[in-house]
Amino acid sequence: MKQFTRKMYICAAAGIIFAATLFFPLPGAKAEPDKHEIEAELNEMFKARAEALIHPYPESINKYYLPEKASQMALQHEHLREEYVNKWAEKRALKLTSSESSIRIIRQSIVEDKARISLVQSHKVGYVYINKVMQEQVFGVGTRHFLTLKKSEGRWKIAREWYLDPLDENPAKIADGPEGIAPAVRAKSEPTDGQKYKRKRAVHYANKYAGAAWGAGNKHHYNKKYLDYTGKGGDCTNFASQVIGDPEEGGGLNMAGGWRYFQNSGGTQTWVQTDAFSNYLTRSGYGTLIAKGDYHHIVTPSQKYPGGAISQLQAGDLIGYILRHNDTDHFSVVVGFDDYGYPLVNSHTADRYRVPFDLGWDRDTKYQLFHIKD
């Protein structure tokens, strides 16, 4: 729990209240009319927004929004998102090459010219390294959207929207690398199981249960054995605990001390809460804190780590993210490295599948690099 970004902290309470109202039908809601029309228009909207990530021309998506304040705020978020992702790519000497979206409508309630929609988006993004001869690399994100649509000039348009965005950050605050390029920190290799920690199984678990993110398995569903803590502050730590501790499919570390999950009541504080889990990893002896610091600190070569501290991570290790007050706010699972050697992570809330580890974060973020002992 506790992994909302700065913007998420500001809008989370209002957003959750707004989102909750969408699960209840509007008074006098129609059963079927307009549903197919709305689905077609939503598919068009989300396809256009995905394409705008590669070709960020404002006019390409402006037509899907109303001139009202709430609608224009939602539009501004999309433009800032486009700017952030493209500036991040520039800082890492990358070029975005493809962006594809699919949506699944969960609920919709329609009355006359107004509709409330909840849907899940799976988004696939491709990139290549500039001046490097290698194939396109791909990652996936998954988001849950709550929208109010209004019909205007014969088209359904976005009146307001709320979602937890894994690519939401300030374009002006992207961290610089030591050489202005993404560091190639580790060659690709297959994880292997140790005596205590089944690292290969842990990575497989992280990929299978990465939720709504494009590329995830299990038909984009979480593991139903575990409660979903998304509505209780976030599910990232619950997911990280599952990855390293699930006895059947995950890493199989023994549940011990206060780090446990009970089928009837859920996880203990150490299992689901970021700071408690962070402290437990080192206190229990299950993990070693390789390094802690901002982006520049962990990627810069040193006498101790000639490839930078981040080069010591292996698939199946964990990264904690600190936003403020030295408290851990998020956890992700290292699931491998792209063809260039850049670390890729999976996480919940929002869902990520093989995403570059620092995408969606800024220069003020501090990273905790945890190696899980085999």
mmCIF file of C-alpha atoms in Angstrom:
data_model
loop_
_atom_site.group_PDB
_atom_site.id
_atom_site.type_symbol
_atom_site.label_atom_id
_atom_site.label_comp_id
_atom_site.label_asym_id
_atom_site.label_seq_id
_atom_site.Cartn_x
_atom_site.Cartn_y
_atom_site.Cartn_z
ATOM 1 C CA MET A 1 0.000 0.000 0.000
ATOM 2 C CA LYS A 2 0.867 3.721 -0.143
ATOM 3 C CA GLN A 3 2.219 4.117 -3.639
ATOM 4 C CA PHE A 4 0.235 7.020 -5.095
ATOM 5 C CA THR A 5 2.375 9.674 -6.810
ATOM 6 C CA ARG A 6 2.332 13.343 -5.830
ATOM 7 C CA LYS A 7 -0.565 14.149 -8.145
ATOM 8 C CA MET A 8 -2.340 11.000 -7.032
ATOM 9 C CA TYR A 9 -2.098 12.039 -3.376
ATOM 10 C CA ILE A 10 -3.794 15.321 -4.209
ATOM 11 C CA CYS A 11 -6.657 13.866 -6.210
ATOM 12 C CA ALA A 12 -6.995 10.374 -4.732
ATOM 13 C CA ALA A 13 -9.707 11.116 -2.187
ATOM 14 C CA ALA A 14 -11.872 13.070 -4.610
ATOM 15 C CA GLY A 15 -11.122 10.598 -7.368
ATOM 16 C CA ILE A 16 -12.113 7.556 -5.357
ATOM 17 C CA ILE A 17 -15.385 9.220 -4.355
ATOM 18 C CA PHE A 18 -16.029 10.128 -7.993
ATOM 19 C CA ALA A 19 -15.060 6.645 -9.167
ATOM 20 C CA ALA A 20 -17.325 4.966 -6.666
ATOM 21 C CA THR A 21 -20.354 6.808 -8.017
ATOM 22 C CA LEU A 22 -19.779 5.243 -11.402
ATOM 23 C CA PHE A 23 -20.584 1.795 -10.090
ATOM 24 C CA PHE A 24 -24.157 2.869 -9.497
ATOM 25 C CA PRO A 25 -26.489 3.415 -12.447
ATOM 26 C CA LEU A 26 -27.892 6.829 -13.167
ATOM 27 C CA PRO A 27 -31.553 7.273 -12.164
ATOM 28 C CA GLY A 28 -33.719 6.071 -14.997
ATOM 29 C CA ALA A 29 -30.750 4.569 -16.832
ATOM 30 C CA LYS A 30 -31.497 2.967 -20.187
ATOM 31 C CA ALA A 31 -30.650 -0.721 -20.487
ATOM 32 C CA GLU A 32 -29.280 -1.010 -24.036
ATOM 33 C CA PRO A 33 -29.632 2.071 -26.276
ATOM 34 C CA ASP A 34 -26.393 3.829 -27.221
ATOM 35 C CA LYS A 35 -24.147 1.180 -25.632
ATOM 36 C CA HIS A 36 -22.666 -0.022 -28.917
ATOM 37 C CA GLU A 37 -22.223 3.561 -30.105
ATOM 38 C CA ILE A 38 -20.411 4.514 -26.899
ATOM 39 C CA GLU A 39 -18.153 1.457 -27.064
ATOM 40 C CA ALA A 40 -17.155 2.326 -30.627
ATOM 41 C CA GLU A 41 -16.419 5.926 -29.693
ATOM 42 C CA LEU A 42 -14.409 4.920 -26.614
ATOM 43 C CA ASN A 43 -12.304 2.544 -28.716
ATOM 44 C CA GLU A 44 -11.641 5.412 -31.123
ATOM 45 C CA MET A 45 -10.751 7.792 -28.263
ATOM 46 C CA PHE A 46 -8.294 5.424 -26.599
ATOM 47 C CA LYS A 47 -6.722 4.450 -29.907
ATOM 48 C CA ALA A 48 -6.181 8.133 -30.703
ATOM 49 C CA ARG A 49 -4.692 8.792 -27.260
ATOM 50 C CA ALA A 50 -2.316 5.858 -27.672
ATOM 51 C CA GLU A 51 -1.200 7.116 -31.078
ATOM 52 C CA ALA A 52 -0.730 10.616 -29.642
ATOM 53 C CA LEU A 53 2.012 9.200 -27.419
ATOM 54 C CA ILE A 54 4.064 8.616 -30.584
ATOM 55 C CA HIS A 55 2.782 11.619 -32.549
ATOM 56 C CA PRO A 56 1.984 14.245 -29.894
ATOM 57 C CA TYR A 57 -0.039 16.731 -31.917
ATOM 58 C CA PRO A 58 -2.626 18.504 -29.687
ATOM 59 C CA GLU A 59 -5.358 18.557 -32.313
ATOM 60 C CA SER A 60 -5.275 14.757 -32.599
ATOM 61 C CA ILE A 61 -7.188 14.242 -29.330
ATOM 62 C CA ASN A 62 -8.674 17.669 -28.523
ATOM 63 C CA LYS A 63 -11.896 16.819 -30.345
ATOM 64 C CA TYR A 64 -12.777 14.168 -27.757
ATOM 65 C CA TYR A 65 -13.092 16.727 -24.943
ATOM 66 C CA LEU A 66 -15.622 19.400 -23.989
ATOM 67 C CA PRO A 67 -14.752 23.068 -23.328
ATOM 68 C CA GLU A 68 -15.799 22.636 -19.687
ATOM 69 C CA LYS A 69 -13.159 22.964 -16.923
ATOM 70 C CA ALA A 70 -13.175 19.332 -15.727
ATOM 71 C CA SER A 71 -12.908 18.068 -19.297
ATOM 72 C CA GLN A 72 -10.059 20.431 -20.137
ATOM 73 C CA MET A 73 -8.174 19.318 -16.999
ATOM 74 C CA ALA A 74 -8.427 15.724 -18.216
ATOM 75 C CA LEU A 75 -7.165 16.800 -21.654
ATOM 76 C CA GLN A 76 -4.255 18.716 -20.114
ATOM 77 C CA HIS A 77 -3.245 15.574 -18.226
ATOM 78 C CA GLU A 78 -3.036 13.634 -21.502
ATOM 79 C CA HIS A 79 -0.858 16.304 -23.107
ATOM 80 C CA LEU A 80 1.477 16.403 -20.093
ATOM 81 C CA ARG A 81 1.639 12.606 -20.183
ATOM 82 C CA GLU A 82 2.690 12.707 -23.841
ATOM 83 C CA GLU A 83 5.327 15.318 -23.065
ATOM 84 C CA TYR A 84 6.692 13.423 -20.074
ATOM 85 C CA VAL A 85 7.059 10.064 -21.832
ATOM 86 C CA ASN A 86 8.727 11.587 -24.883
ATOM 87 C CA LYS A 87 11.117 13.704 -22.810
ATOM 88 C CA TRP A 88 11.975 10.649 -20.702
ATOM 89 C CA ALA A 89 12.751 8.741 -23.914
ATOM 90 C CA GLU A 90 14.963 11.599 -25.112
ATOM 91 C CA LYS A 91 16.883 11.587 -21.808
ATOM 92 C CA ARG A 92 17.499 7.836 -22.164
ATOM 93 C CA ALA A 93 18.485 8.079 -25.848
ATOM 94 C CA LEU A 94 15.362 6.199 -26.925
ATOM 95 C CA LYS A 95 12.676 6.713 -29.505
ATOM 96 C CA LEU A 96 9.094 5.567 -29.039
ATOM 97 C CA THR A 97 8.079 3.522 -32.061
ATOM 98 C CA SER A 98 4.633 2.042 -31.403
ATOM 99 C CA SER A 99 1.675 2.526 -29.079
ATOM 100 C CA GLU A 100 -1.430 0.348 -29.112
ATOM 101 C CA SER A 101 -4.433 0.302 -26.802
ATOM 102 C CA SER A 102 -7.306 -2.040 -26.062
ATOM 103 C CA ILE A 103 -10.136 -1.445 -23.618
ATOM 104 C CA ARG A 104 -12.646 -3.582 -21.764
ATOM 105 C CA ILE A 105 -15.788 -1.845 -20.504
ATOM 106 C CA ILE A 106 -16.738 -3.014 -17.027
ATOM 107 C CA ARG A 107 -19.909 -0.994 -16.483
ATOM 108 C CA GLN A 108 -21.844 1.717 -18.237
ATOM 109 C CA SER A 109 -24.944 3.640 -17.300
ATOM 110 C CA ILE A 110 -26.637 5.920 -19.835
ATOM 111 C CA VAL A 111 -29.398 8.506 -19.458
ATOM 112 C CA GLU A 112 -30.196 10.756 -22.393
ATOM 113 C CA ASP A 113 -26.995 12.697 -23.212
ATOM 114 C CA LYS A 114 -24.944 11.545 -20.208
ATOM 115 C CA ALA A 115 -23.090 8.288 -19.528
ATOM 116 C CA ARG A 116 -20.972 6.951 -16.702
ATOM 117 C CA ILE A 117 -18.352 4.409 -17.680
ATOM 118 C CA SER A 118 -15.820 2.249 -15.881
ATOM 119 C CA LEU A 119 -13.290 0.444 -18.068
ATOM 120 C CA VAL A 120 -9.877 -1.191 -18.060
ATOM 121 C CA GLN A 121 -7.210 -0.249 -20.581
ATOM 122 C CA SER A 122 -4.262 -2.421 -21.634
ATOM 123 C CA HIS A 123 -1.582 -0.353 -23.363
ATOM 124 C CA LYS A 124 1.421 -1.666 -25.315
ATOM 125 C CA VAL A 125 4.355 0.662 -26.024
ATOM 126 C CA GLY A 126 7.408 -0.034 -28.171
ATOM 127 C CA TYR A 127 10.776 1.732 -28.277
ATOM 128 C CA VAL A 128 14.205 1.480 -29.882
ATOM 129 C CA TYR A 129 17.595 2.789 -28.788
ATOM 130 C CA ILE A 130 19.030 5.594 -30.890
ATOM 131 C CA ASN A 131 22.327 4.612 -32.546
ATOM 132 C CA LYS A 132 21.943 1.008 -31.386
ATOM 133 C CA VAL A 133 21.185 -1.787 -33.818
ATOM 134 C CA MET A 134 18.622 -3.956 -32.065
ATOM 135 C CA GLN A 135 14.990 -4.909 -32.400
ATOM 136 C CA GLU A 136 12.060 -2.983 -30.946
ATOM 137 C CA GLN A 137 11.604 -3.379 -27.194
ATOM 138 C CA VAL A 138 8.062 -3.448 -25.770
ATOM 139 C CA PHE A 139 6.387 -2.944 -22.404
ATOM 140 C CA GLY A 140 2.826 -2.809 -21.138
ATOM 141 C CA VAL A 141 0.782 -0.802 -18.656
ATOM 142 C CA GLY A 142 -2.763 -1.287 -17.405
ATOM 143 C CA THR A 143 -5.095 1.361 -16.033
ATOM 144 C CA ARG A 144 -8.629 1.494 -14.637
ATOM 145 C CA HIS A 145 -10.628 4.477 -15.877
ATOM 146 C CA PHE A 146 -13.763 6.122 -14.551
ATOM 147 C CA LEU A 147 -15.365 8.525 -17.016
ATOM 148 C CA THR A 148 -18.396 10.715 -17.446
ATOM 149 C CA LEU A 149 -19.331 11.242 -21.088
ATOM 150 C CA LYS A 150 -21.699 13.798 -22.568
ATOM 151 C CA LYS A 151 -23.144 13.854 -26.043
ATOM 152 C CA SER A 152 -22.258 17.042 -27.897
ATOM 153 C CA GLU A 153 -22.669 17.797 -31.588
ATOM 154 C CA GLY A 154 -23.703 14.206 -32.191
ATOM 155 C CA ARG A 155 -20.567 12.694 -30.537
ATOM 156 C CA TRP A 156 -19.875 11.307 -27.086
ATOM 157 C CA LYS A 157 -17.122 13.355 -25.457
ATOM 158 C CA ILE A 158 -15.214 13.159 -22.179
ATOM 159 C CA ALA A 159 -16.712 15.427 -19.521
ATOM 160 C CA ARG A 160 -14.414 14.171 -16.757
ATOM 161 C CA GLU A 161 -12.050 11.280 -16.154
ATOM 162 C CA TRP A 162 -10.068 9.794 -13.295
ATOM 163 C CA TYR A 163 -7.445 7.048 -13.295
ATOM 164 C CA LEU A 164 -4.205 6.106 -11.561
ATOM 165 C CA ASP A 165 -1.587 6.737 -14.238
ATOM 166 C CA PRO A 166 1.795 4.927 -14.091
ATOM 167 C CA LEU A 167 3.217 7.428 -16.607
ATOM 168 C CA ASP A 168 2.152 10.573 -14.744
ATOM 169 C CA GLU A 169 5.040 12.883 -13.793
ATOM 170 C CA ASN A 170 6.453 16.361 -14.377
ATOM 171 C CA PRO A 171 8.191 16.577 -17.790
ATOM 172 C CA ALA A 172 10.548 19.221 -16.388
ATOM 173 C CA LYS A 173 11.853 16.984 -13.578
ATOM 174 C CA ILE A 174 13.190 13.920 -15.371
ATOM 175 C CA ALA A 175 16.480 12.672 -13.947
ATOM 176 C CA ASP A 176 19.639 12.950 -16.019
ATOM 177 C CA GLY A 177 21.968 9.990 -16.326
ATOM 178 C CA PRO A 178 25.727 10.349 -15.847
ATOM 179 C CA GLU A 179 26.321 10.349 -19.622
ATOM 180 C CA GLY A 180 22.923 11.445 -20.853
ATOM 181 C CA ILE A 181 21.978 7.907 -21.827
ATOM 182 C CA ALA A 182 20.390 4.868 -20.263
ATOM 183 C CA PRO A 183 23.102 2.721 -18.663
ATOM 184 C CA ALA A 184 23.439 -0.823 -19.992
ATOM 185 C CA VAL A 185 23.682 -2.370 -16.555
ATOM 186 C CA ARG A 186 23.333 -6.102 -17.118
ATOM 187 C CA ALA A 187 23.240 -8.591 -19.949
ATOM 188 C CA LYS A 188 20.031 -10.515 -20.443
ATOM 189 C CA SER A 189 20.034 -13.849 -18.653
ATOM 190 C CA GLU A 190 17.468 -16.333 -17.430
ATOM 191 C CA PRO A 191 16.789 -16.311 -13.663
ATOM 192 C CA THR A 192 17.620 -19.496 -11.799
ATOM 193 C CA ASP A 193 16.098 -20.974 -8.661
ATOM 194 C CA GLY A 194 18.169 -21.021 -5.491
ATOM 195 C CA GLN A 195 17.861 -23.293 -2.478
ATOM 196 C CA LYS A 196 15.651 -20.891 -0.512
ATOM 197 C CA TYR A 197 14.331 -18.490 -3.134
ATOM 198 C CA LYS A 198 12.795 -19.806 -6.331
ATOM 199 C CA ARG A 199 13.831 -16.833 -8.444
ATOM 200 C CA LYS A 200 12.662 -18.237 -11.782
ATOM 201 C CA ARG A 201 9.231 -19.023 -10.346
ATOM 202 C CA ALA A 202 9.017 -15.561 -8.790
ATOM 203 C CA VAL A 203 9.578 -13.872 -12.159
ATOM 204 C CA HIS A 204 7.028 -16.156 -13.800
ATOM 205 C CA TYR A 205 4.529 -15.223 -11.072
ATOM 206 C CA ALA A 206 5.177 -11.504 -11.565
ATOM 207 C CA ASN A 207 4.533 -11.839 -15.296
ATOM 208 C CA LYS A 208 1.455 -14.014 -14.919
ATOM 209 C CA TYR A 209 -0.317 -11.797 -12.389
ATOM 210 C CA ALA A 210 0.653 -8.315 -13.650
ATOM 211 C CA GLY A 211 -3.044 -7.520 -13.987
ATOM 212 C CA ALA A 212 -4.436 -5.223 -16.663
ATOM 213 C CA ALA A 213 -1.042 -4.424 -18.182
ATOM 214 C CA TRP A 214 -0.511 -5.491 -21.773
ATOM 215 C CA GLY A 215 1.570 -8.671 -21.820
ATOM 216 C CA ALA A 216 0.369 -10.012 -18.471
ATOM 217 C CA GLY A 217 -1.022 -13.528 -18.175
ATOM 218 C CA ASN A 218 -4.023 -14.969 -16.338
ATOM 219 C CA LYS A 219 -6.420 -13.124 -18.671
ATOM 220 C CA HIS A 220 -5.351 -9.830 -17.056
ATOM 221 C CA HIS A 221 -6.640 -10.822 -13.612
ATOM 222 C CA TYR A 222 -4.821 -10.789 -10.279
ATOM 223 C CA ASN A 223 -4.385 -14.027 -8.331
ATOM 224 C CA LYS A 224 -7.787 -14.617 -6.760
ATOM 225 C CA LYS A 225 -6.151 -16.334 -3.761
ATOM 226 C CA TYR A 226 -5.253 -12.871 -2.468
ATOM 227 C CA LEU A 227 -7.286 -9.796 -1.602
ATOM 228 C CA ASP A 228 -6.910 -6.794 -3.901
ATOM 229 C CA TYR A 229 -5.783 -3.776 -1.864
ATOM 230 C CA THR A 230 -6.117 -1.264 -4.712
ATOM 231 C CA GLY A 231 -9.010 0.524 -3.023
ATOM 232 C CA LYS A 232 -7.287 0.452 0.373
ATOM 233 C CA GLY A 233 -4.176 2.446 -0.509
ATOM 234 C CA GLY A 234 -2.627 0.296 -3.228
ATOM 235 C CA ASP A 235 -1.745 -3.291 -4.049
ATOM 236 C CA CYS A 236 1.953 -2.954 -4.942
ATOM 237 C CA THR A 237 3.387 -4.345 -1.686
ATOM 238 C CA ASN A 238 0.813 -7.111 -1.489
ATOM 239 C CA PHE A 239 1.914 -8.094 -5.015
ATOM 240 C CA ALA A 240 5.640 -7.947 -4.175
ATOM 241 C CA SER A 241 5.031 -10.144 -1.119
ATOM 242 C CA GLN A 242 3.120 -12.635 -3.269
ATOM 243 C CA VAL A 243 5.929 -12.733 -5.826
ATOM 244 C CA ILE A 244 8.607 -13.661 -3.321
ATOM 245 C CA GLY A 245 6.426 -15.607 -0.888
ATOM 246 C CA ASP A 246 3.661 -17.513 -2.671
ATOM 247 C CA PRO A 247 4.422 -21.184 -1.874
ATOM 248 C CA GLU A 248 2.820 -22.708 -4.970
ATOM 249 C CA GLU A 249 3.744 -20.432 -7.873
ATOM 250 C CA GLY A 250 5.985 -17.697 -6.457
ATOM 251 C CA GLY A 251 9.415 -17.472 -4.872
ATOM 252 C CA GLY A 252 8.427 -19.656 -1.936
ATOM 253 C CA LEU A 253 10.156 -17.765 0.891
ATOM 254 C CA ASN A 254 8.734 -19.004 4.169
ATOM 255 C CA MET A 255 6.190 -16.738 5.810
ATOM 256 C CA ALA A 256 7.754 -15.876 9.141
ATOM 257 C CA GLY A 257 7.384 -13.412 11.998
ATOM 258 C CA GLY A 258 4.916 -10.672 11.148
ATOM 259 C CA TRP A 259 5.162 -11.283 7.396
ATOM 260 C CA ARG A 260 2.183 -13.513 6.659
ATOM 261 C CA TYR A 261 -0.947 -13.827 4.588
ATOM 262 C CA PHE A 262 -4.115 -15.395 5.987
ATOM 263 C CA GLN A 263 -6.765 -16.631 3.583
ATOM 264 C CA ASN A 264 -9.664 -15.375 5.664
ATOM 265 C CA SER A 265 -8.336 -12.013 6.815
ATOM 266 C CA GLY A 266 -5.633 -10.979 4.337
ATOM 267 C CA GLY A 267 -2.051 -9.841 4.803
ATOM 268 C CA THR A 268 -0.375 -8.554 7.918
ATOM 269 C CA GLN A 269 0.958 -5.009 8.018
ATOM 270 C CA THR A 270 4.412 -6.246 7.061
ATOM 271 C CA TRP A 271 2.917 -8.095 4.074
ATOM 272 C CA VAL A 272 0.923 -5.178 2.597
ATOM 273 C CA GLN A 273 2.414 -1.911 3.902
ATOM 274 C CA THR A 274 5.429 -0.435 2.096
ATOM 275 C CA ASP A 275 7.535 0.801 5.024
ATOM 276 C CA ALA A 276 6.909 -2.275 7.150
ATOM 277 C CA PHE A 277 7.778 -4.553 4.225
ATOM 278 C CA SER A 278 10.914 -2.544 3.428
ATOM 279 C CA ASN A 279 12.143 -2.883 6.996
ATOM 280 C CA TYR A 280 11.255 -6.569 7.133
ATOM 281 C CA LEU A 281 13.281 -7.467 4.032
ATOM 282 C CA THR A 282 16.585 -6.553 5.680
ATOM 283 C CA ARG A 283 15.640 -7.372 9.276
ATOM 284 C CA SER A 284 14.554 -10.892 8.350
ATOM 285 C CA GLY A 285 17.679 -11.609 6.359
ATOM 286 C CA TYR A 286 15.631 -12.329 3.234
ATOM 287 C CA GLY A 287 16.995 -9.271 1.468
ATOM 288 C CA THR A 288 20.079 -7.091 1.272
ATOM 289 C CA LEU A 289 19.869 -3.367 0.579
ATOM 290 C CA ILE A 290 22.393 -2.893 -2.226
ATOM 291 C CA ALA A 291 22.021 0.878 -2.390
ATOM 292 C CA LYS A 292 19.643 3.743 -1.739
ATOM 293 C CA GLY A 293 19.646 7.020 -3.611
ATOM 294 C CA ASP A 294 18.378 9.033 -6.528
ATOM 295 C CA TYR A 295 18.691 7.969 -10.160
ATOM 296 C CA HIS A 296 22.104 9.526 -10.682
ATOM 297 C CA HIS A 297 23.441 7.869 -7.540
ATOM 298 C CA ILE A 298 22.371 4.327 -8.376
ATOM 299 C CA VAL A 299 23.438 4.349 -12.036
ATOM 300 C CA THR A 300 26.778 6.153 -11.690
ATOM 301 C CA PRO A 301 29.842 3.835 -11.663
ATOM 302 C CA SER A 302 31.786 3.737 -8.405
ATOM 303 C CA GLN A 303 34.788 1.893 -7.035
ATOM 304 C CA LYS A 304 32.476 -0.573 -5.311
ATOM 305 C CA TYR A 305 30.128 -0.938 -8.287
ATOM 306 C CA PRO A 306 31.934 -0.230 -11.588
ATOM 307 C CA GLY A 307 28.640 -0.744 -13.432
ATOM 308 C CA GLY A 308 26.681 1.345 -10.957
ATOM 309 C CA ALA A 309 24.799 -0.084 -7.974
ATOM 310 C CA ILE A 310 21.868 -0.942 -10.208
ATOM 311 C CA SER A 311 24.048 -3.445 -12.079
ATOM 312 C CA GLN A 312 23.865 -5.686 -9.011
ATOM 313 C CA LEU A 313 20.138 -6.325 -9.413
ATOM 314 C CA GLN A 314 18.928 -9.654 -10.746
ATOM 315 C CA ALA A 315 15.553 -10.717 -12.084
ATOM 316 C CA GLY A 316 13.467 -11.517 -9.024
ATOM 317 C CA ASP A 317 14.903 -8.688 -6.920
ATOM 318 C CA LEU A 318 12.850 -5.716 -5.700
ATOM 319 C CA ILE A 319 12.979 -1.930 -5.997
ATOM 320 C CA GLY A 320 11.433 0.398 -3.409
ATOM 321 C CA TYR A 321 10.524 3.962 -4.410
ATOM 322 C CA ILE A 322 10.739 6.866 -1.954
ATOM 323 C CA LEU A 323 8.938 10.119 -2.742
ATOM 324 C CA ARG A 324 9.122 12.075 0.499
ATOM 325 C CA HIS A 325 10.052 11.986 4.190
ATOM 326 C CA ASN A 326 12.301 8.951 3.613
ATOM 327 C CA ASP A 327 9.213 6.690 3.579
ATOM 328 C CA THR A 328 8.866 3.950 0.987
ATOM 329 C CA ASP A 329 5.856 4.689 -1.251
ATOM 330 C CA HIS A 330 5.941 1.917 -3.868
ATOM 331 C CA PHE A 331 7.441 -1.481 -4.681
ATOM 332 C CA SER A 332 8.138 -3.115 -8.007
ATOM 333 C CA VAL A 333 9.620 -6.464 -9.017
ATOM 334 C CA VAL A 334 12.625 -6.674 -11.325
ATOM 335 C CA VAL A 335 11.603 -9.178 -14.025
ATOM 336 C CA GLY A 336 14.539 -8.883 -16.408
ATOM 337 C CA PHE A 337 16.453 -6.557 -18.717
ATOM 338 C CA ASP A 338 15.797 -5.338 -22.214
ATOM 339 C CA ASP A 339 18.160 -6.146 -25.075
ATOM 340 C CA TYR A 340 20.318 -3.169 -24.177
ATOM 341 C CA GLY A 341 20.573 -4.242 -20.538
ATOM 342 C CA TYR A 342 18.162 -1.779 -18.889
ATOM 343 C CA PRO A 343 16.220 -3.082 -15.836
ATOM 344 C CA LEU A 344 12.524 -3.819 -16.363
ATOM 345 C CA VAL A 345 9.895 -4.070 -13.625
ATOM 346 C CA ASN A 346 6.371 -5.303 -12.971
ATOM 347 C CA SER A 347 4.025 -3.905 -10.340
ATOM 348 C CA HIS A 348 0.423 -3.357 -9.309
ATOM 349 C CA THR A 349 -1.482 -0.083 -8.898
ATOM 350 C CA ALA A 350 -1.055 0.923 -11.588
ATOM 351 C CA ASP A 351 -0.218 -2.281 -13.410
ATOM 352 C CA ARG A 352 3.138 -2.525 -15.178
ATOM 353 C CA TYR A 353 4.622 -5.311 -17.323
ATOM 354 C CA ARG A 354 8.341 -5.148 -18.218
ATOM 355 C CA VAL A 355 8.450 -1.354 -17.885
ATOM 356 C CA PRO A 356 11.828 0.474 -17.628
ATOM 357 C CA PHE A 357 12.322 0.841 -13.882
ATOM 358 C CA ASP A 358 12.438 4.666 -13.728
ATOM 359 C CA LEU A 359 9.667 5.471 -16.215
ATOM 360 C CA GLY A 360 6.931 7.323 -14.325
ATOM 361 C CA TRP A 361 9.299 8.731 -11.697
ATOM 362 C CA ASP A 362 11.369 11.916 -11.452
ATOM 363 C CA ARG A 363 14.714 13.258 -10.264
ATOM 364 C CA ASP A 364 13.484 13.612 -6.671
ATOM 365 C CA THR A 365 12.622 9.902 -6.420
ATOM 366 C CA LYS A 366 14.984 7.795 -4.350
ATOM 367 C CA TYR A 367 15.358 4.113 -5.120
ATOM 368 C CA GLN A 368 15.994 1.244 -2.704
ATOM 369 C CA LEU A 369 17.664 -1.670 -4.467
ATOM 370 C CA PHE A 370 16.912 -4.938 -2.651
ATOM 371 C CA HIS A 371 18.650 -8.170 -3.566
ATOM 372 C CA ILE A 372 16.670 -11.214 -2.415
ATOM 373 C CA LYS A 373 19.050 -13.863 -1.109
ATOM 374 C CA ASP A 374 18.920 -17.225 -2.811
#
